[in-house]
Coordinates of C-alpha atoms in Angstrom, one line a residue:
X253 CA 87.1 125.6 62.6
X254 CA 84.3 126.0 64.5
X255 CA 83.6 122.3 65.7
X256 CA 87.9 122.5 66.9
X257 CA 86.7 125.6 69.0
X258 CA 83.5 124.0 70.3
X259 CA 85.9 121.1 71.3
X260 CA 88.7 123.1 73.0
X261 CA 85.5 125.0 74.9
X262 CA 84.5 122.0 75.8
X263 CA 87.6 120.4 76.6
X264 CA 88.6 123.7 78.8
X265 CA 85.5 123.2 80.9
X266 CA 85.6 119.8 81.8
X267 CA 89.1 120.1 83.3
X268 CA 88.0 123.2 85.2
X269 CA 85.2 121.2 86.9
X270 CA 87.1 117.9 87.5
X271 CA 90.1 119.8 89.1
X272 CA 86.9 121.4 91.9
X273 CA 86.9 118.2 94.2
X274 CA 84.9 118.9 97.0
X275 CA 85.9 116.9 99.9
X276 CA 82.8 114.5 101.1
X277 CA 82.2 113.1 104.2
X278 CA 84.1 109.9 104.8
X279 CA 86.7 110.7 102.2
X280 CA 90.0 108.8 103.5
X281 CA 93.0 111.4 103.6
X282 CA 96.8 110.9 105.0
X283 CA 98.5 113.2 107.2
X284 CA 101.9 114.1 105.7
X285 CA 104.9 116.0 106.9
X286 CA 105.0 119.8 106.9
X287 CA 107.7 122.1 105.1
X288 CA 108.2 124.1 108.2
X289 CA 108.2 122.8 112.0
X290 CA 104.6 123.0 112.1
X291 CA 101.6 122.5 110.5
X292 CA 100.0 125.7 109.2
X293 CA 96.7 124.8 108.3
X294 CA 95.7 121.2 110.1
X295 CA 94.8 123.1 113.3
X296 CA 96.5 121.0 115.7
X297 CA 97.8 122.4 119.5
X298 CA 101.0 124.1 119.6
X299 CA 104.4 122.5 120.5
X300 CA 103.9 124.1 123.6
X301 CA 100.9 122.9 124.5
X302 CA 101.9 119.5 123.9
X303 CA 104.9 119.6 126.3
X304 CA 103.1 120.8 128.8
X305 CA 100.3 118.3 128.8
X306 CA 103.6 115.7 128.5
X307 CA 102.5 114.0 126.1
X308 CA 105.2 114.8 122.9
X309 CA 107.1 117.2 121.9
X310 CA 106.5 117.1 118.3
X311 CA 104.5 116.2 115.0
X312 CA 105.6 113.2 114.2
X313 CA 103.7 111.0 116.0
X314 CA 100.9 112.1 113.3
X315 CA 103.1 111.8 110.1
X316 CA 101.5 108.8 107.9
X317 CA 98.7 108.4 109.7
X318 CA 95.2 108.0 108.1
X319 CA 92.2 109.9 108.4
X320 CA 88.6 110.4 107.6
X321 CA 86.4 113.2 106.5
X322 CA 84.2 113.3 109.7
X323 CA 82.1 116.9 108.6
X324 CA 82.6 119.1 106.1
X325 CA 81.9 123.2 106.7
X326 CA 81.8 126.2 104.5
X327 CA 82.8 129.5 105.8
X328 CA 81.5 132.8 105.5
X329 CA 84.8 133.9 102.7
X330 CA 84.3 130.7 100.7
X331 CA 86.9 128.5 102.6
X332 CA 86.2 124.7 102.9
X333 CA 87.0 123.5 106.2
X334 CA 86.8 119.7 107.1
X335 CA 86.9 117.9 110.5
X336 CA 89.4 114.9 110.9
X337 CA 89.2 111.6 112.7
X338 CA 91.5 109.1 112.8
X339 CA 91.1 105.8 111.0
X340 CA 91.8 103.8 113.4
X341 CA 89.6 105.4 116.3
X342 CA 92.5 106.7 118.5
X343 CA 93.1 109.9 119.3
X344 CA 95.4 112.6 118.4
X345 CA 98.5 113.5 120.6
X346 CA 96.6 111.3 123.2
X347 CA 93.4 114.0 123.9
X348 CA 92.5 115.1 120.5
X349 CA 89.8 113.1 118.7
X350 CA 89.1 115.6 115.9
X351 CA 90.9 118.5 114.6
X352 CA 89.8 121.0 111.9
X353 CA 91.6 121.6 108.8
X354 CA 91.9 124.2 105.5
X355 CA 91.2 121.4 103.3
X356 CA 91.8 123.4 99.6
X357 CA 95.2 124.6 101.6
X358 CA 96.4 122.0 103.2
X359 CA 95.6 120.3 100.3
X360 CA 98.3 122.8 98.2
X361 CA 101.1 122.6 100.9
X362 CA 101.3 119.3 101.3
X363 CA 100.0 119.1 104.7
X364 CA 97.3 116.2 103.6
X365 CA 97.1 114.0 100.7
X366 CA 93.8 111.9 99.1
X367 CA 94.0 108.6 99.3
X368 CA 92.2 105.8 97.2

C-alpha cells in the first residue's frame, strides 16, 4: 500500500511540473485568432489606431503568422510576459516590430499556440 502511494505522489508531481512550461527565449509560437474582435492579452494597437495610421482595419493580417520568443520578463505579481518578433523579420501592421504579450493567458485563450 505504501509503494502504490509513493507512486501516485510521485506520479502527481511530475505532472504538476511538466504542465509549468516556462516560455524561453527563441521559443517559436503562432498567432491565432481571438474569440472576441480583438486580442485581449497580445498587446497590439487598437483598431483605431490602425485606421488612422491607414494601414488596416483589422487583425487578420496577423492570424497564422509565426513568431519567436525575443525576451522573456517577470512582473512584480508573478505574471510572465514575453516580447514577440516575427519569423520572418517583417513587421507587424507595417510599424510594429515587437509586441508584448501575457504569455500563461494568451496561452489559455487561445490567443497563441506552441509550435514544434
Amino acid at each position: 500500500m505504501k509503494k502504490l502511494l509513493f507512486t501516485i505522489i510521485l506520479l502527481g508531481c511530475y505532472l504538476v511540473t511538466s504542465a509549468q512550461n516556462p516560455p524561453k527565449v527563441g521559443d517559436q509560437l503562432t498567432i491565432k485568432a481571438p474569440h472576441s474582435h480583438t486580442f485581449n492579452y497580445i498587446k497590439f494597437p487598437k483598431p483605431n489606431i490602425l485606421i488612422k495610421r491607414g494601414t488596416v482595419d483589422r487583425y487578420k493580417s496577423v492570424y497564422e503568422n509565426d513568431v519567436l520568443v525575443d525576451d522573456v520578463e517577470t512582473a512584480k505579481n508573478g505574471d510572465t510576459y514575453v516580447i514577440l518578433k516575427k519569423k520572418d523579420g517583417s513587421k507587424f501592421f507595417g510599424y510594429l516590430s515587437e509586441v508584448k504579450a501575457n504569455y500563461a493567458k494568451a496561452l489559455d485563450a487561445g490567443e497563441i499556440v506552441t509550435t514544434k
